[in-house]
Amino acid sequence: MEDCIFCKIINREIKSEIVYEDEFCVAFNDINPRKRVHILIVPKKHIPRVSDISDDDELLMGHLIKIAKELAVKNSSEHYQLVFNVGKEAGQIIFHVHLHLMGN
Ligand code: AMP
Ligand code: ZN
């Protein structure tokens, strides 16, 4: 997607601190961290909101949670939040699905 900042990060058109990547997703440090660990886990597929996912995305969405769990372990975070903001009024500012991993 043109003009999508997270697609640009995935395509390396914009720099970010990528901490994990596989066939399905990329994870990078949030530019404005709210916790010691604040990583965004982002599917490579451009889906604007969680409310836009389809039946085909079921495994992909589970995969994001699995990777978040592994990154929490890697960063020695035992207690953390996993958050999807869905829609503007819920605080979503980037319209490419992303899972926030936030922990101390
Ligand atoms: P949300 O409010 O759920 O849409 O979250 C978007 C998140 O993306 C915010 O926590 C921002 O700090 C973060 N963010 C925005 N631009 C960048 C960027 N270029 N690199 C890393 N994180 C970003
Ligand atoms: Zn995108």
XYZ file of N, CA and C and ligand atoms in Angstrom:
336
model
N 0.841 -1.196 0.000
C 0.000 0.000 0.000
C 0.878 1.249 0.000
N 0.632 2.091 -0.969
C 1.328 3.384 -0.991
C 0.885 4.194 0.220
N 1.768 5.048 0.696
C 1.421 5.964 1.789
C 1.129 5.282 3.113
N 1.450 4.014 3.239
C 1.282 3.358 4.535
C 2.654 3.262 5.176
N 2.812 3.912 6.317
C 4.124 3.990 6.971
C 4.637 2.594 7.359
N 3.729 1.695 7.788
C 4.196 0.367 8.188
C 4.564 -0.486 6.970
N 3.845 -0.331 5.855
C 4.280 -1.017 4.627
C 5.673 -0.506 4.232
N 5.902 0.782 4.417
C 7.213 1.342 4.061
C 8.317 0.799 4.972
N 8.003 0.596 6.235
C 8.980 -0.019 7.155
C 9.256 -1.457 6.714
N 8.193 -2.190 6.391
C 8.341 -3.589 5.953
C 9.219 -3.653 4.696
N 9.022 -2.695 3.790
C 9.780 -2.671 2.528
C 11.118 -1.952 2.630
N 11.468 -1.566 3.858
C 12.742 -0.873 4.129
C 12.842 0.482 3.404
N 11.713 1.104 3.156
C 11.742 2.459 2.581
C 11.868 3.493 3.690
N 11.499 3.100 4.907
C 11.666 3.950 6.096
C 12.438 3.110 7.105
N 13.383 3.753 7.793
C 14.196 3.031 8.779
C 13.424 2.780 10.056
N 13.704 1.643 10.668
C 13.148 1.379 11.998
C 14.063 0.354 12.657
N 13.845 0.152 13.937
C 14.660 -0.838 14.659
C 13.939 -2.174 14.613
N 14.185 -2.922 13.551
C 13.530 -4.225 13.393
C 14.197 -5.235 14.323
N 13.373 -5.909 15.121
C 13.914 -6.868 16.089
C 13.574 -8.306 15.715
N 12.682 -8.475 14.756
C 12.296 -9.830 14.337
C 11.643 -9.745 12.972
N 11.860 -10.766 12.158
C 11.175 -10.834 10.866
C 11.035 -12.282 10.439
N 9.909 -12.622 9.859
C 9.745 -13.918 9.202
C 8.881 -13.706 7.957
N 8.426 -14.820 7.387
C 7.644 -14.756 6.144
C 6.353 -13.936 6.296
N 5.811 -13.920 7.504
C 4.470 -13.361 7.701
C 4.418 -12.010 8.412
N 5.465 -11.708 9.184
C 5.398 -10.481 9.989
C 6.775 -9.881 10.233
N 6.713 -8.627 10.678
C 7.916 -7.904 11.093
C 7.616 -7.346 12.480
N 8.628 -7.272 13.332
C 8.448 -6.636 14.639
C 9.544 -5.591 14.800
N 9.146 -4.416 15.274
C 10.128 -3.334 15.468
C 9.778 -2.537 16.713
N 10.785 -1.850 17.238
C 10.570 -1.039 18.441
C 9.680 0.149 18.119
N 8.732 0.412 19.019
C 7.883 1.592 18.855
C 8.763 2.844 18.990
N 8.519 3.812 18.115
C 9.328 5.029 18.082
C 9.092 5.890 19.332
N 7.973 5.661 19.983
C 7.610 6.452 21.167
C 7.208 5.484 22.298
N 8.225 4.768 22.840
C 7.911 3.671 23.772
C 7.233 4.141 25.049
N 6.188 3.412 25.447
C 5.469 3.745 26.682
C 5.854 2.822 27.828
N 6.618 1.796 27.515
C 7.120 0.854 28.537
C 8.563 0.493 28.161
N 9.281 -0.144 29.111
C 10.663 -0.542 28.799
C 10.700 -1.348 27.498
N 9.797 -2.289 27.395
C 9.668 -3.056 26.153
C 8.404 -2.561 25.449
N 8.552 -2.017 24.278
C 7.367 -1.618 23.489
C 7.677 -1.921 22.031
N 7.162 -3.069 21.627
C 7.436 -3.595 20.284
C 6.111 -3.714 19.542
N 6.141 -3.385 18.270
C 4.954 -3.548 17.421
C 5.167 -4.772 16.539
N 4.216 -5.681 16.570
C 4.286 -6.876 15.725
C 3.278 -6.653 14.597
N 3.780 -6.677 13.365
C 3.023 -6.171 12.217
C 2.978 -7.215 11.099
N 1.797 -7.608 10.664
C 1.730 -8.555 9.541
C 2.258 -7.901 8.261
N 2.900 -8.676 7.418
C 3.376 -8.120 6.140
C 2.205 -7.784 5.224
N 1.104 -8.489 5.417
C -0.105 -8.210 4.628
C -0.730 -6.903 5.126
N -1.046 -6.008 4.213
C -1.679 -4.746 4.617
C -3.159 -4.971 4.902
N -3.495 -4.944 6.184
C -4.901 -5.016 6.628
C -5.082 -3.758 7.475
N -6.041 -2.885 7.146
C -6.119 -1.612 7.870
C -6.423 -1.744 9.366
N -7.457 -2.514 9.698
C -7.889 -2.632 11.102
C -8.193 -4.082 11.423
N -8.162 -4.423 12.694
C -8.573 -5.778 13.089
C -9.991 -6.049 12.599
N -10.807 -5.012 12.548
C -12.189 -5.203 12.075
C -12.254 -5.549 10.590
N -11.125 -5.481 9.889
C -11.084 -5.844 8.458
C -10.553 -7.260 8.213
N -10.166 -7.973 9.259
C -9.597 -9.310 9.008
C -10.693 -10.248 8.490
N -10.237 -11.234 7.697
C -11.181 -12.213 7.147
C -10.854 -13.594 7.715
N -11.673 -14.580 7.372
C -11.437 -15.946 7.857
C -10.031 -16.424 7.495
N -9.531 -15.997 6.350
C -8.198 -16.400 5.884
C -7.083 -15.884 6.792
N -7.375 -14.906 7.611
C -6.337 -14.275 8.438
C -6.226 -14.893 9.837
N -7.011 -15.926 10.082
C -7.063 -16.495 11.432
C -5.685 -16.970 11.916
N -4.992 -17.731 11.076
C -3.671 -18.234 11.473
C -2.680 -17.091 11.634
N -2.764 -16.136 10.723
C -1.866 -14.979 10.761
C -2.001 -14.231 12.091
N -3.235 -14.021 12.527
C -3.460 -13.262 13.758
C -2.940 -14.043 14.966
N -3.114 -15.346 14.945
C -2.560 -16.177 16.016
C -1.039 -16.133 16.017
N -0.482 -16.080 14.827
C 0.970 -16.010 14.679
C 1.523 -14.741 15.344
N 0.820 -13.632 15.173
C 1.294 -12.377 15.778
C 1.398 -12.522 17.301
N 0.413 -13.183 17.878
C 0.417 -13.363 19.342
C 1.554 -14.289 19.765
N 1.785 -15.328 18.978
C 2.883 -16.252 19.308
C 4.230 -15.533 19.263
N 4.413 -14.704 18.240
C 5.685 -13.963 18.126
C 5.808 -12.952 19.268
N 4.704 -12.313 19.635
C 4.732 -11.362 20.757
C 5.190 -12.069 22.035
N 4.661 -13.237 22.272
C 5.043 -14.022 23.460
C 6.531 -14.339 23.447
N 7.035 -14.740 22.282
C 8.467 -15.066 22.186
C 9.333 -13.825 22.398
N 8.880 -12.690 21.886
C 9.663 -11.454 22.066
C 9.631 -10.994 23.523
N 8.527 -11.255 24.215
C 8.459 -10.923 25.645
C 9.495 -11.754 26.403
N 9.566 -13.033 26.101
C 10.551 -13.908 26.754
C 11.962 -13.418 26.454
N 12.212 -13.116 25.196
C 13.538 -12.657 24.760
C 13.958 -11.371 25.479
N 12.975 -10.537 25.795
C 13.254 -9.258 26.460
C 13.041 -9.318 27.971
N 12.969 -10.544 28.486
C 12.817 -10.768 29.927
C 11.631 -10.021 30.522
N 10.542 -9.959 29.782
C 9.341 -9.313 30.290
C 8.333 -10.400 30.648
N 7.985 -10.450 31.935
C 7.070 -11.501 32.395
C 5.630 -11.024 32.441
N 5.478 -9.719 32.666
C 4.136 -9.136 32.807
C 4.004 -8.051 31.761
N 3.077 -8.251 30.868
C 3.001 -7.323 29.744
C 1.578 -7.218 29.212
N 1.381 -6.187 28.398
C 0.082 -5.997 27.734
C 0.248 -6.299 26.249
N -0.773 -6.927 25.686
C -0.862 -7.123 24.232
C -2.102 -6.372 23.779
N -1.903 -5.356 22.941
C -3.016 -4.446 22.620
C -3.157 -4.239 21.109
N -4.391 -4.352 20.654
C -4.759 -3.893 19.311
C -5.691 -2.700 19.501
N -5.337 -1.546 19.016
C -6.291 -0.439 18.975
C -7.058 -0.571 17.662
N -8.365 -0.536 17.752
C -9.194 -0.728 16.553
C -10.066 0.507 16.344
N -9.681 1.319 15.345
C -10.448 2.519 15.034
C -9.896 3.750 15.725
N -10.122 4.869 15.071
C -9.611 6.175 15.499
C -9.950 6.501 16.955
N -11.203 6.304 17.307
C -11.630 6.704 18.652
C -11.085 5.796 19.736
N -10.572 4.633 19.330
C -9.901 3.746 20.285
C -8.404 4.047 20.331
N -7.964 5.042 19.563
C -6.562 5.443 19.602
C -5.724 4.927 18.450
N -6.351 4.274 17.481
C -5.556 3.788 16.343
C -5.166 4.969 15.459
N -3.853 5.128 15.260
C -3.389 6.221 14.399
C -2.747 5.704 13.107
N -2.286 4.450 13.134
C -1.702 3.856 11.918
C -2.656 2.758 11.449
N -3.135 2.927 10.223
C -4.149 1.998 9.724
C -3.530 0.859 8.920
N -2.709 0.104 9.637
C -2.131 -1.178 9.201
C -2.059 -1.971 10.508
N -2.748 -3.086 10.555
C -2.861 -3.849 11.806
C -1.509 -4.013 12.500
N -1.497 -3.786 13.799
C -0.285 -4.005 14.581
C -0.662 -4.363 16.007
N 0.126 -5.258 16.573
C -0.067 -5.706 17.952
C 1.005 -5.032 18.801
N 0.562 -4.279 19.805
C 1.519 -3.665 20.741
C 1.899 -4.693 21.807
N 3.191 -4.906 21.996
C 3.705 -5.648 23.141
C 4.329 -4.619 24.065
N 3.737 -4.447 25.248
C 4.231 -3.423 26.185
C 4.470 -4.066 27.544
N 5.700 -3.996 28.004
C 6.002 -4.600 29.297
C 7.210 -3.983 29.962
N 7.281 -4.175 31.277
C 8.443 -3.660 32.019
C 9.387 -4.805 32.373
P -1.736 2.934 17.249
O -2.077 4.135 18.078
O -2.255 1.646 17.830
O -2.103 3.108 15.788
O -0.183 2.780 17.346
C 0.715 3.305 16.427
C 2.078 3.240 17.070
O 3.043 3.385 16.033
C 2.340 4.358 18.079
O 2.649 3.771 19.354
C 3.522 5.114 17.486
O 4.442 5.546 18.467
C 4.134 4.085 16.555
N 4.886 4.597 15.419
C 4.515 5.576 14.566
N 5.437 5.762 13.621
C 6.428 4.864 13.871
C 7.680 4.563 13.255
N 8.111 5.211 12.158
N 8.443 3.585 13.792
C 8.032 2.933 14.895
N 6.866 3.164 15.523
C 6.070 4.118 15.023
Zn 0.388 -1.068 5.224
